[in-house]
Amino acid sequence: MMENNDPTKSLNEGGVFEEKEVIIGYKPDLEIVVIPQVIRRETMAVIEVAVNLNRKDGATDVKEELTVEGSEKLNNCLLKLLKEGDVQGFNALKGKIKERFPDFTPRFPNLCLARADLSRADLSGLDLSLANLNRSILHGACFFGTHLNRASLISADLSEANMNEANLDKANLTWANLTGAMLRGADLSWARLCGAKMSGVKMVGANLTFANLACVDLSGVSLYEVNLAHADLSRADVSNACLKGSNIEGVNLTNVTGVTSEQLSEAKNLVKIKVNTRELRELVERAIDLSAEKAKKSIELLGDK
């Protein structure tokens, strides 16, 4: 490996700089080729030097190529930082990699980080499908656009987390703390949210079809334009929750509390709704009468009480 304390000199002479299995080349045709095996944070400064040299000489196309092996090494490097709980290092390295290789997506399927403290970690855009994050502390973490389908987040602290546009299809969020979390446009279809804390959650346009929200306190929560088709809201508290524009076709309202006819009338697709008391059935019928849709009264009474 070449020893060089002045990478600028080496690059100016058309050579290459090699450090810790990183090869950075400065070519006469004004292209830069970076073949990272392991990129460490201190090496990023060297890459910056090479890029600036190329641009200074009038290069219009600065090319950086990431090999398959390099992708695997970068993935492992990021994974190591995560497992060590080095959130600052992980965020810094991930940000630099994103700048250089915008098409690179770190993939950590089946990752086990149960009980880890990853508060404010930038986990946006990652593949965390099937990950085990049970009881992890993820306060303020960013999961924007992250793949968390079938992930297990039982009793995880996701308070104030940014989960906008995340894929949480079939994820298990039982007893998770989602206080103040952002879930705008997130896919929570078939997700399990039984007993989750959802005070102050923001989930405009989220997809909760077939989601299990049994026993969840949704009082005061805005469910504006949320797709709740066939969701289970049994024993949930929806006092003062906003249902305007939400799709409640086939929703399960057995033993729900705090619901009003006026509330339901602002929703859409008031059909095939499941209730378990005559009082709830009459309440839904009044909502349909108040609704602009004037839908056919199709209500399933589960048990005649």
GROMACS .gro file of C-alpha atoms in nm:
model
  305
    1MET     CA    1   0.000   0.000   0.000
    2MET     CA    2   0.143   0.338  -0.096
    3GLU     CA    3   0.238   0.569   0.190
    4ASN     CA    4   0.141   0.925   0.110
    5ASN     CA    5   0.079   1.206   0.353
    6ASP     CA    6  -0.004   1.448   0.073
    7PRO     CA    7  -0.280   1.298  -0.143
    8THR     CA    8  -0.305   1.619  -0.345
    9LYS     CA    9   0.051   1.581  -0.476
   10SER     CA   10  -0.006   1.221  -0.580
   11LEU     CA   11  -0.329   1.302  -0.758
   12ASN     CA   12  -0.179   1.604  -0.934
   13GLU     CA   13   0.087   1.376  -1.076
   14GLY     CA   14  -0.177   1.146  -1.222
   15GLY     CA   15  -0.120   0.874  -0.967
   16VAL     CA   16  -0.353   0.697  -0.732
   17PHE     CA   17  -0.401   0.726  -0.361
   18GLU     CA   18  -0.447   0.400  -0.173
   19GLU     CA   19  -0.549   0.374   0.188
   20LYS     CA   20  -0.728   0.101   0.379
   21GLU     CA   21  -0.826  -0.076   0.056
   22VAL     CA   22  -0.964   0.242  -0.100
   23ILE     CA   23  -0.837   0.328  -0.446
   24ILE     CA   24  -0.891   0.680  -0.576
   25GLY     CA   25  -0.768   0.755  -0.925
   26TYR     CA   26  -0.709   1.083  -1.107
   27LYS     CA   27  -0.690   1.016  -1.478
   28PRO     CA   28  -0.569   1.226  -1.773
   29ASP     CA   29  -0.914   1.199  -1.934
   30LEU     CA   30  -1.052   1.395  -1.638
   31GLU     CA   31  -1.255   1.112  -1.493
   32ILE     CA   32  -1.234   0.990  -1.140
   33VAL     CA   33  -1.298   0.628  -1.056
   34VAL     CA   34  -1.352   0.540  -0.694
   35ILE     CA   35  -1.347   0.170  -0.609
   36PRO     CA   36  -1.423   0.155  -0.239
   37GLN     CA   37  -1.368  -0.164  -0.049
   38VAL     CA   38  -1.405   0.001   0.289
   39ILE     CA   39  -1.461   0.374   0.313
   40ARG     CA   40  -1.382   0.529   0.645
   41ARG     CA   41  -1.484   0.879   0.743
   42GLU     CA   42  -1.129   1.019   0.730
   43THR     CA   43  -1.089   0.892   0.372
   44MET     CA   44  -1.379   1.102   0.249
   45ALA     CA   45  -1.155   1.410   0.257
   46VAL     CA   46  -0.924   1.245   0.005
   47ILE     CA   47  -1.215   1.174  -0.228
   48GLU     CA   48  -1.310   1.541  -0.201
   49VAL     CA   49  -0.962   1.644  -0.310
   50ALA     CA   50  -0.979   1.421  -0.618
   51VAL     CA   51  -1.321   1.547  -0.719
   52ASN     CA   52  -1.218   1.910  -0.681
   53LEU     CA   53  -0.904   1.854  -0.890
   54ASN     CA   54  -1.106   1.709  -1.174
   55ARG     CA   55  -1.356   1.992  -1.171
   56LYS     CA   56  -1.082   2.253  -1.153
   57ASP     CA   57  -0.938   2.118  -1.477
   58GLY     CA   58  -1.271   2.153  -1.655
   59ALA     CA   59  -1.413   1.806  -1.617
   60THR     CA   60  -1.781   1.793  -1.702
   61ASP     CA   61  -1.834   1.431  -1.609
   62VAL     CA   62  -1.690   1.320  -1.279
   63LYS     CA   63  -1.756   0.949  -1.263
   64GLU     CA   64  -1.761   0.742  -0.947
   65GLU     CA   65  -1.818   0.370  -0.970
   66LEU     CA   66  -1.911   0.134  -0.689
   67THR     CA   67  -1.825  -0.233  -0.733
   68VAL     CA   68  -2.046  -0.516  -0.610
   69GLU     CA   69  -1.780  -0.608  -0.358
   70GLY     CA   70  -1.755  -0.245  -0.257
   71SER     CA   71  -2.130  -0.232  -0.199
   72GLU     CA   72  -2.109  -0.532   0.031
   73LYS     CA   73  -1.821  -0.380   0.223
   74LEU     CA   74  -2.003  -0.049   0.264
   75ASN     CA   75  -2.311  -0.235   0.381
   76ASN     CA   76  -2.105  -0.425   0.639
   77CYS     CA   77  -1.932  -0.107   0.753
   78LEU     CA   78  -2.266   0.064   0.815
   79LEU     CA   79  -2.401  -0.247   0.984
   80LYS     CA   80  -2.103  -0.256   1.220
   81LEU     CA   81  -2.167   0.104   1.325
   82LEU     CA   82  -2.533   0.025   1.387
   83LYS     CA   83  -2.454  -0.276   1.601
   84GLU     CA   84  -2.202  -0.072   1.798
   85GLY     CA   85  -2.469   0.192   1.857
   86ASP     CA   86  -2.249   0.458   1.696
   87VAL     CA   87  -2.537   0.670   1.568
   88GLN     CA   88  -2.321   0.975   1.498
   89GLY     CA   89  -2.073   0.772   1.295
   90PHE     CA   90  -2.349   0.588   1.112
   91ASN     CA   91  -2.530   0.908   1.018
   92ALA     CA   92  -2.208   1.075   0.900
   93LEU     CA   93  -2.095   0.782   0.686
   94LYS     CA   94  -2.441   0.720   0.543
   95GLY     CA   95  -2.469   1.085   0.445
   96LYS     CA   96  -2.134   1.084   0.267
   97ILE     CA   97  -2.212   0.760   0.085
   98LYS     CA   98  -2.547   0.903  -0.026
   99GLU     CA   99  -2.371   1.206  -0.172
  100ARG     CA  100  -2.128   0.994  -0.371
  101PHE     CA  101  -2.348   0.699  -0.460
  102PRO     CA  102  -2.714   0.814  -0.460
  103ASP     CA  103  -2.833   0.483  -0.605
  104PHE     CA  104  -2.676   0.275  -0.328
  105THR     CA  105  -2.935   0.134  -0.085
  106PRO     CA  106  -2.805  -0.024   0.237
  107ARG     CA  107  -2.984  -0.353   0.299
  108PHE     CA  108  -3.017  -0.513   0.641
  109PRO     CA  109  -3.296  -0.772   0.613
  110ASN     CA  110  -3.345  -0.993   0.919
  111LEU     CA  111  -3.135  -0.752   1.123
  112CYS     CA  112  -3.153  -0.808   1.500
  113LEU     CA  113  -3.111  -0.491   1.704
  114ALA     CA  114  -3.351  -0.567   1.987
  115ARG     CA  115  -3.312  -0.329   2.284
  116ALA     CA  116  -3.064  -0.113   2.091
  117ASP     CA  117  -3.049   0.264   2.144
  118LEU     CA  118  -3.063   0.425   1.800
  119SER     CA  119  -3.224   0.754   1.897
  120ARG     CA  120  -3.216   1.005   1.609
  121ALA     CA  121  -3.046   0.759   1.375
  122ASP     CA  122  -3.091   0.831   1.004
  123LEU     CA  123  -3.241   0.502   0.887
  124SER     CA  124  -3.419   0.657   0.591
  125GLY     CA  125  -3.441   0.454   0.272
  126LEU     CA  126  -3.292   0.139   0.424
  127ASP     CA  127  -3.416  -0.215   0.371
  128LEU     CA  128  -3.504  -0.331   0.724
  129SER     CA  129  -3.762  -0.587   0.623
  130LEU     CA  130  -3.807  -0.865   0.882
  131ALA     CA  131  -3.581  -0.677   1.125
  132ASN     CA  132  -3.608  -0.739   1.499
  133LEU     CA  133  -3.625  -0.402   1.673
  134ASN     CA  134  -3.823  -0.514   1.975
  135ARG     CA  135  -3.789  -0.277   2.273
  136SER     CA  136  -3.540  -0.064   2.080
  137ILE     CA  137  -3.513   0.307   2.158
  138LEU     CA  138  -3.574   0.485   1.828
  139HIS     CA  139  -3.685   0.823   1.958
  140GLY     CA  140  -3.661   1.087   1.685
  141ALA     CA  141  -3.515   0.839   1.435
  142CYS     CA  142  -3.576   0.894   1.064
  143PHE     CA  143  -3.740   0.608   0.875
  144PHE     CA  144  -3.851   0.813   0.574
  145GLY     CA  145  -3.921   0.571   0.289
  146THR     CA  146  -3.769   0.281   0.485
  147HIS     CA  147  -3.876  -0.077   0.413
  148LEU     CA  148  -3.996  -0.222   0.745
  149ASN     CA  149  -4.238  -0.476   0.606
  150ARG     CA  150  -4.284  -0.769   0.846
  151ALA     CA  151  -4.044  -0.604   1.092
  152SER     CA  152  -4.099  -0.661   1.463
  153LEU     CA  153  -4.113  -0.341   1.668
  154ILE     CA  154  -4.290  -0.473   1.978
  155SER     CA  155  -4.271  -0.222   2.265
  156ALA     CA  156  -4.024  -0.009   2.064
  157ASP     CA  157  -3.993   0.361   2.146
  158LEU     CA  158  -4.074   0.538   1.818
  159SER     CA  159  -4.181   0.865   1.976
  160GLU     CA  160  -4.134   1.162   1.741
  161ALA     CA  161  -3.989   0.932   1.474
  162ASN     CA  162  -4.024   1.034   1.110
  163MET     CA  163  -4.187   0.737   0.937
  164ASN     CA  164  -4.340   0.927   0.649
  165GLU     CA  165  -4.386   0.707   0.340
  166ALA     CA  166  -4.234   0.409   0.521
  167ASN     CA  167  -4.342   0.056   0.427
  168LEU     CA  168  -4.471  -0.110   0.745
  169ASP     CA  169  -4.681  -0.373   0.573
  170LYS     CA  170  -4.749  -0.657   0.820
  171ALA     CA  171  -4.514  -0.498   1.076
  172ASN     CA  172  -4.570  -0.578   1.443
  173LEU     CA  173  -4.600  -0.257   1.646
  174THR     CA  174  -4.783  -0.407   1.944
  175TRP     CA  175  -4.743  -0.183   2.251
  176ALA     CA  176  -4.505   0.045   2.059
  177ASN     CA  177  -4.476   0.410   2.162
  178LEU     CA  178  -4.565   0.620   1.857
  179THR     CA  179  -4.634   0.941   2.049
  180GLY     CA  180  -4.582   1.237   1.817
  181ALA     CA  181  -4.459   1.015   1.532
  182MET     CA  182  -4.507   1.114   1.168
  183LEU     CA  183  -4.666   0.849   0.945
  184ARG     CA  184  -4.790   1.055   0.652
  185GLY     CA  185  -4.840   0.835   0.348
  186ALA     CA  186  -4.702   0.531   0.531
  187ASP     CA  187  -4.818   0.180   0.441
  188LEU     CA  188  -4.942   0.007   0.757
  189SER     CA  189  -5.166  -0.245   0.587
  190TRP     CA  190  -5.210  -0.559   0.799
  191ALA     CA  191  -4.988  -0.402   1.067
  192ARG     CA  192  -5.045  -0.494   1.432
  193LEU     CA  193  -5.081  -0.188   1.653
  194CYS     CA  194  -5.267  -0.339   1.949
  195GLY     CA  195  -5.217  -0.125   2.257
  196ALA     CA  196  -4.981   0.116   2.081
  197LYS     CA  197  -4.948   0.472   2.214
  198MET     CA  198  -5.053   0.705   1.933
  199SER     CA  199  -5.111   1.041   2.099
  200GLY     CA  200  -5.025   1.325   1.862
  201VAL     CA  201  -4.940   1.093   1.574
  202LYS     CA  202  -4.964   1.251   1.228
  203MET     CA  203  -5.078   1.006   0.962
  204VAL     CA  204  -5.257   1.192   0.684
  205GLY     CA  205  -5.308   0.966   0.384
  206ALA     CA  206  -5.169   0.656   0.555
  207ASN     CA  207  -5.284   0.309   0.452
  208LEU     CA  208  -5.417   0.103   0.744
  209THR     CA  209  -5.626  -0.149   0.555
  210PHE     CA  210  -5.676  -0.462   0.767
  211ALA     CA  211  -5.458  -0.310   1.040
  212ASN     CA  212  -5.519  -0.419   1.399
  213LEU     CA  213  -5.582  -0.114   1.618
  214ALA     CA  214  -5.763  -0.297   1.896
  215CYS     CA  215  -5.750  -0.121   2.234
  216VAL     CA  216  -5.562   0.178   2.088
  217ASP     CA  217  -5.628   0.524   2.231
  218LEU     CA  218  -5.696   0.735   1.921
  219SER     CA  219  -5.862   1.019   2.108
  220GLY     CA  220  -5.791   1.349   1.935
  221VAL     CA  221  -5.586   1.183   1.660
  222SER     CA  222  -5.633   1.309   1.304
  223LEU     CA  223  -5.717   1.021   1.069
  224TYR     CA  224  -5.780   1.258   0.781
  225GLU     CA  225  -5.801   1.065   0.452
  226VAL     CA  226  -5.656   0.754   0.617
  227ASN     CA  227  -5.755   0.424   0.459
  228LEU     CA  228  -5.910   0.223   0.744
  229ALA     CA  229  -6.089  -0.030   0.524
  230HIS     CA  230  -6.145  -0.353   0.720
  231ALA     CA  231  -5.929  -0.228   1.008
  232ASP     CA  232  -5.996  -0.361   1.358
  233LEU     CA  233  -6.090  -0.074   1.592
  234SER     CA  234  -6.253  -0.295   1.852
  235ARG     CA  235  -6.227  -0.151   2.204
  236ALA     CA  236  -6.044   0.153   2.065
  237ASP     CA  237  -6.113   0.504   2.197
  238VAL     CA  238  -6.187   0.741   1.908
  239SER     CA  239  -6.311   1.036   2.114
  240ASN     CA  240  -6.269   1.358   1.911
  241ALA     CA  241  -6.067   1.174   1.645
  242CYS     CA  242  -6.096   1.327   1.297
  243LEU     CA  243  -6.231   1.078   1.043
  244LYS     CA  244  -6.291   1.326   0.763
  245GLY     CA  245  -6.231   1.164   0.426
  246SER     CA  246  -6.117   0.836   0.580
  247ASN     CA  247  -6.226   0.509   0.420
  248ILE     CA  248  -6.407   0.299   0.683
  249GLU     CA  249  -6.551   0.026   0.463
  250GLY     CA  250  -6.576  -0.296   0.664
  251VAL     CA  251  -6.419  -0.142   0.975
  252ASN     CA  252  -6.470  -0.331   1.302
  253LEU     CA  253  -6.627  -0.101   1.563
  254THR     CA  254  -6.719  -0.360   1.824
  255ASN     CA  255  -6.700  -0.213   2.174
  256VAL     CA  256  -6.549   0.108   2.036
  257THR     CA  257  -6.579   0.410   2.266
  258GLY     CA  258  -6.613   0.784   2.202
  259VAL     CA  259  -6.760   0.747   1.853
  260THR     CA  260  -7.040   0.977   1.732
  261SER     CA  261  -7.270   0.981   1.431
  262GLU     CA  262  -7.136   1.322   1.327
  263GLN     CA  263  -6.783   1.188   1.338
  264LEU     CA  264  -6.860   0.888   1.118
  265SER     CA  265  -7.066   1.096   0.875
  266GLU     CA  266  -6.750   1.277   0.764
  267ALA     CA  267  -6.589   0.948   0.661
  268LYS     CA  268  -6.653   0.772   0.331
  269ASN     CA  269  -6.763   0.423   0.230
  270LEU     CA  270  -6.985   0.362   0.532
  271VAL     CA  271  -7.064   0.005   0.428
  272LYS     CA  272  -7.016  -0.341   0.580
  273ILE     CA  273  -6.931  -0.184   0.916
  274LYS     CA  274  -6.915  -0.434   1.203
  275VAL     CA  275  -7.078  -0.349   1.537
  276ASN     CA  276  -7.185  -0.559   1.834
  277THR     CA  277  -7.467  -0.360   1.995
  278ARG     CA  278  -7.795  -0.217   1.872
  279GLU     CA  279  -7.685   0.124   2.003
  280LEU     CA  280  -7.379   0.120   1.778
  281ARG     CA  281  -7.586   0.000   1.486
  282GLU     CA  282  -7.831   0.288   1.529
  283LEU     CA  283  -7.539   0.530   1.563
  284VAL     CA  284  -7.391   0.411   1.231
  285GLU     CA  285  -7.732   0.432   1.063
  286ARG     CA  286  -7.766   0.794   1.177
  287ALA     CA  287  -7.419   0.864   1.042
  288ILE     CA  288  -7.521   0.724   0.703
  289ASP     CA  289  -7.829   0.948   0.704
  290LEU     CA  290  -7.608   1.249   0.780
  291SER     CA  291  -7.347   1.149   0.524
  292ALA     CA  292  -7.336   1.313   0.183
  293GLU     CA  293  -7.298   0.966   0.031
  294LYS     CA  294  -7.635   0.838   0.152
  295ALA     CA  295  -7.488   0.489   0.131
  296LYS     CA  296  -7.698   0.176   0.148
  297LYS     CA  297  -7.724   0.069   0.510
  298SER     CA  298  -7.504  -0.239   0.515
  299ILE     CA  299  -7.412  -0.298   0.878
  300GLU     CA  300  -7.308  -0.629   1.029
  301LEU     CA  301  -7.435  -0.676   1.385
  302LEU     CA  302  -7.206  -0.921   1.565
  303GLY     CA  303  -7.431  -1.057   1.837
  304ASP     CA  304  -7.775  -0.921   1.918
  305LYS     CA  305  -7.734  -0.718   2.235
   0.00000   0.00000   0.00000
